[in-house]
PDB file of C-alpha atoms in Angstrom:
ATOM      1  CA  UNK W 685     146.347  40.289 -43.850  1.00 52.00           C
ATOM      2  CA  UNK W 686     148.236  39.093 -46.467  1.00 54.00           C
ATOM      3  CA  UNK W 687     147.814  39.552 -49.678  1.00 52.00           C
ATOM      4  CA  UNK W 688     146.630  36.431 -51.509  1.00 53.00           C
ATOM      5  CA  UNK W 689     144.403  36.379 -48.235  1.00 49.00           C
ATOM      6  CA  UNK W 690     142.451  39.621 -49.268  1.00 45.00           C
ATOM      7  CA  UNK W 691     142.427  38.202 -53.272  1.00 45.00           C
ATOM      8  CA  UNK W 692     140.160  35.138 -51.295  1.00 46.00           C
ATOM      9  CA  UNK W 693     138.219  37.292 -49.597  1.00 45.00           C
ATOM     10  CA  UNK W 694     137.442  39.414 -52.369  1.00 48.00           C
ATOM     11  CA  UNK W 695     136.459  36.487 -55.003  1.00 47.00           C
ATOM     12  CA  UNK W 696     134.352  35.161 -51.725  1.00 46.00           C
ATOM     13  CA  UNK W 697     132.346  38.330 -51.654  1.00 49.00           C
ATOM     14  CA  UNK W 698     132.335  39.002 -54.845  1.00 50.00           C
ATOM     15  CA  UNK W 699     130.502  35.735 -56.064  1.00 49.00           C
ATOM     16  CA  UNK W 700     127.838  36.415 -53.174  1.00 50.00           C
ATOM     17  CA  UNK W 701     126.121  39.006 -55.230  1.00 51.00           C
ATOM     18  CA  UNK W 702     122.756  38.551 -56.551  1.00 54.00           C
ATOM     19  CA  UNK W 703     121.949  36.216 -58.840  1.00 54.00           C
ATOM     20  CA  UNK W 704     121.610  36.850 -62.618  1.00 60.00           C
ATOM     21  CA  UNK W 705     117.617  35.584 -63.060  1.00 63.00           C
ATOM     22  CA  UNK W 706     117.692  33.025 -66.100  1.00 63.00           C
ATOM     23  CA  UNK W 707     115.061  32.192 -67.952  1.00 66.00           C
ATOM     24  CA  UNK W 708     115.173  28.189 -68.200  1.00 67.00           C
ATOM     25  CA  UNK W 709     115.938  26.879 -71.498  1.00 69.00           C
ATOM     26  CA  UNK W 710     112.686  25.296 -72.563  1.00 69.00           C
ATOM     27  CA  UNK W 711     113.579  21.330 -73.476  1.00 70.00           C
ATOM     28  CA  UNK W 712     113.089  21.196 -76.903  1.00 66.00           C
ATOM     29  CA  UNK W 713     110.862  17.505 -77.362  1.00 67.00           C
ATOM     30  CA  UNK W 714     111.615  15.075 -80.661  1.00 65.00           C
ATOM     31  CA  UNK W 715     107.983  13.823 -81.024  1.00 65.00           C
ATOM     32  CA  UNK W 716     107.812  10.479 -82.640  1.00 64.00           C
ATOM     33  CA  UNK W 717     104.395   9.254 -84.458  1.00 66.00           C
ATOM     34  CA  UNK W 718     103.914   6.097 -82.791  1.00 70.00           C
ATOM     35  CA  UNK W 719     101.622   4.246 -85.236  1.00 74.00           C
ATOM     36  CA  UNK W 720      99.849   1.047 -84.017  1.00 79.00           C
ATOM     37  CA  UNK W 721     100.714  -2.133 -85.400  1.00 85.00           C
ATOM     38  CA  UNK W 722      98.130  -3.714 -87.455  1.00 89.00           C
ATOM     39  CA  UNK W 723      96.227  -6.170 -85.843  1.00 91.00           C
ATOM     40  CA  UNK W 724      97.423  -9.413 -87.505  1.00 94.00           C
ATOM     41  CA  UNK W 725     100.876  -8.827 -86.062  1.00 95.00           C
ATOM     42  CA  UNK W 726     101.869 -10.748 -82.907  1.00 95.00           C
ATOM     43  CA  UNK W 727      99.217 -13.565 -83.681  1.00 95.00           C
ATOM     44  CA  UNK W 728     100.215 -17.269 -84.870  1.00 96.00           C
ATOM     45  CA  UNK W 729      98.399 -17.968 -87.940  1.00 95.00           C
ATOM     46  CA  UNK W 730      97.821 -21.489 -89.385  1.00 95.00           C
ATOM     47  CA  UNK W 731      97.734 -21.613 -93.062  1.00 93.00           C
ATOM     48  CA  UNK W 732      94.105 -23.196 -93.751  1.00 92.00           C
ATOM     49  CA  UNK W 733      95.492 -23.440 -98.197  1.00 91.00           C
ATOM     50  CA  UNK W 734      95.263 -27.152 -98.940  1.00 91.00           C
ATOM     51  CA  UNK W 735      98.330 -26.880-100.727  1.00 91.00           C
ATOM     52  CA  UNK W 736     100.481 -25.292 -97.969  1.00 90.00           C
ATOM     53  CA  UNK W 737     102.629 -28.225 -95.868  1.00 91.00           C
ATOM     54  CA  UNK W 738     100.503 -29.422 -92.972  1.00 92.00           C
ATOM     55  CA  UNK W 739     101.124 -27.470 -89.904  1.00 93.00           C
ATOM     56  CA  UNK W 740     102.223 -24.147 -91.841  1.00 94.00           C
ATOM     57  CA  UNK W 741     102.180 -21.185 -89.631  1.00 95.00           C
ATOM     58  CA  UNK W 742     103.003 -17.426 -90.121  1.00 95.00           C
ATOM     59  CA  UNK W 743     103.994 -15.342 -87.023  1.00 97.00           C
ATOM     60  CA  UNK W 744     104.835 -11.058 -87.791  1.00 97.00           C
ATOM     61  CA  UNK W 745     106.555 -10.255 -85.024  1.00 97.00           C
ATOM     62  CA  UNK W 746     106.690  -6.560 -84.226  1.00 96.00           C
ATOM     63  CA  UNK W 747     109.912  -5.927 -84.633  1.00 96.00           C
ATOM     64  CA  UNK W 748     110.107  -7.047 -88.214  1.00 96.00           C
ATOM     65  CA  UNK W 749     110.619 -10.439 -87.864  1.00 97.00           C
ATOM     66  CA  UNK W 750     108.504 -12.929 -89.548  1.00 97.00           C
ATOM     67  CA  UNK W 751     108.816 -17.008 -88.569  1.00 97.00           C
ATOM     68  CA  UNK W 752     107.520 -19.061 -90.863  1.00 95.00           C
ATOM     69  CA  UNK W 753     107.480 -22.686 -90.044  1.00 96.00           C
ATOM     70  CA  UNK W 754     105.484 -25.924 -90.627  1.00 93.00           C
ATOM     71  CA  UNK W 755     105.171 -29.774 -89.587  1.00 92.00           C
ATOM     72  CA  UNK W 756     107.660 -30.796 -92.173  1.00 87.00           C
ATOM     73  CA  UNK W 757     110.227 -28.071 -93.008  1.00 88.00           C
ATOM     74  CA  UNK W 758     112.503 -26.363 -91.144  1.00 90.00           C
ATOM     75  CA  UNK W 759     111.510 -22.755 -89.212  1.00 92.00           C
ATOM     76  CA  UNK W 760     112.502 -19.888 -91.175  1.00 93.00           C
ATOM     77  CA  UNK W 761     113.357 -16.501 -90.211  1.00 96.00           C
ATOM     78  CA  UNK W 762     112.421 -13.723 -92.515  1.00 96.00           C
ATOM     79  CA  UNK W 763     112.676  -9.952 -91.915  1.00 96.00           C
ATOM     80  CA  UNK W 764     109.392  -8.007 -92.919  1.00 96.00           C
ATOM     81  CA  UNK W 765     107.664  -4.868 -92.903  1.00 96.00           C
ATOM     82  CA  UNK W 766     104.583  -3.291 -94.261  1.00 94.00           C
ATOM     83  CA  UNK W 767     104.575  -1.216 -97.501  1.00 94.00           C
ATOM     84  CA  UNK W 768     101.130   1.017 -97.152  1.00 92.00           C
ATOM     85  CA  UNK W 769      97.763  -0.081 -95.297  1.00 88.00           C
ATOM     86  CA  UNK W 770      97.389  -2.859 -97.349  1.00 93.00           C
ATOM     87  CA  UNK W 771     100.383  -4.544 -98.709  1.00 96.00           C
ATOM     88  CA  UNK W 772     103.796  -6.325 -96.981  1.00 96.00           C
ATOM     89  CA  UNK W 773     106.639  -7.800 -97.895  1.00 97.00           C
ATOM     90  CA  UNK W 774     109.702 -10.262 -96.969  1.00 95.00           C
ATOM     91  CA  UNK W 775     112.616 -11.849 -97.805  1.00 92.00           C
ATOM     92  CA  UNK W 776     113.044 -15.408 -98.619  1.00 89.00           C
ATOM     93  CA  UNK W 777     116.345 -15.833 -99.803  1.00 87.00           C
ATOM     94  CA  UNK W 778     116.984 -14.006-102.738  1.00 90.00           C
ATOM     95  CA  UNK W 779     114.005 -13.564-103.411  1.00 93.00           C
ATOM     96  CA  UNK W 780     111.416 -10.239-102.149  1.00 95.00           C
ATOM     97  CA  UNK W 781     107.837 -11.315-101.693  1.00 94.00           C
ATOM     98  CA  UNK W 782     105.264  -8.988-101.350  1.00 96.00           C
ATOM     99  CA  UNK W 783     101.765  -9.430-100.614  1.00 95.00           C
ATOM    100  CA  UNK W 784      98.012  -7.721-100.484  1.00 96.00           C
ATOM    101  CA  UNK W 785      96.595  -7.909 -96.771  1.00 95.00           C
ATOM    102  CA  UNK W 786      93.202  -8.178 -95.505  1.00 94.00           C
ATOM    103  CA  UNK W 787      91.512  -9.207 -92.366  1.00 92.00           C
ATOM    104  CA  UNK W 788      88.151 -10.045 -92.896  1.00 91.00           C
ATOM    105  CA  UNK W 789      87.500 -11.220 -89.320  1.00 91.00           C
ATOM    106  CA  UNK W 790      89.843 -10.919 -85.946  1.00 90.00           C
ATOM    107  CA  UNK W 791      90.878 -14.919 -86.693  1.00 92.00           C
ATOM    108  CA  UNK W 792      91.273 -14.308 -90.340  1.00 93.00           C
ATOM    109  CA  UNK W 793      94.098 -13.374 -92.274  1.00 94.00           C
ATOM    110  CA  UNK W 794      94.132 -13.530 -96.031  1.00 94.00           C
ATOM    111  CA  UNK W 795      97.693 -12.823 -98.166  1.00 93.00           C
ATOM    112  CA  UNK W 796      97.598 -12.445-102.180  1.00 93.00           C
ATOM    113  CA  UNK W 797     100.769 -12.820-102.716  1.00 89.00           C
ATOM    114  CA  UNK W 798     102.712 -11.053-106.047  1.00 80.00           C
ATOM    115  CA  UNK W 799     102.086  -8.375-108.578  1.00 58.00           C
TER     116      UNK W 799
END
C-alpha cells in the first residue's frame, strides 16, 4: 500500500471511534412581556363633542398609528403611544398632545386632553 493510502485509512479509522457524549447546549429564550393593548385601540370612534367638525373620527391603530379624520378636513396621520394606564399622547405637527383616558363603557371613549 502506498503511503498516503495508509494516512486515509488511518484518519478513516481513526474518526470511527466512539463518540464524545455532549451535553446539548440548553437554548437560552429572550422572553418578551407581551402586554395587551387597551381596549379602545383598533375601534373607530366618532367624536359625539358638538364642537368637533361633523363626522370626526379617531382610530389607534396598534402599531402606533393614530388617523384622525372628519367630514370636512383632510385625514391625518399621527404617530401615538400610551404614557401609563391612563394617559396618551400624539403628534400633530409641532405640537405633542397628551391626553387622560377612560372608558366608561365598551362604546365609550372619553379624552381630557392637556395638563
Amino acid at each position: 500500500m502506498n503511503r498516503i493510502g495508509v494516512l486515509a485509512l488511518g484518519a478513516l479509522f481513526g474518526a470511527c471511534g466512539p463518540a464524545e457524549r455532549l451535553e446539548p447546549e440548553k437554548p437560552v429564550h429572550a422572553v418578551r412581556a407581551e402586554v395587551a393593548p387597551p381596549a379602545f385601540v383598533g375601534v373607530v370612534w366618532l367624536s359625539a363633542d358638538p364642537s368637533a367638525p361633523p363626522g370626526s373620527l379617531r382610530i389607534f391603530l396598534p402599531d402606533g398609528t393614530l388617523v384622525m379624520d372628519s367630514c370636512w378636513e383632510t385625514y391625518r396621520l399621527a404617530r401615538w403611544r400610551s404614557i401609563d394606564e391612563r394617559r396618551i399622547e400624539w403628534q400633530e405637527d409641532t405640537a405633542r398632545i397628551e391626553a387622560d383616558v377612560s372608558q366608561p363603557t365598551v362604546q365609550q371613549l372619553e379624552l381630557r386632553l392637556g395638563r
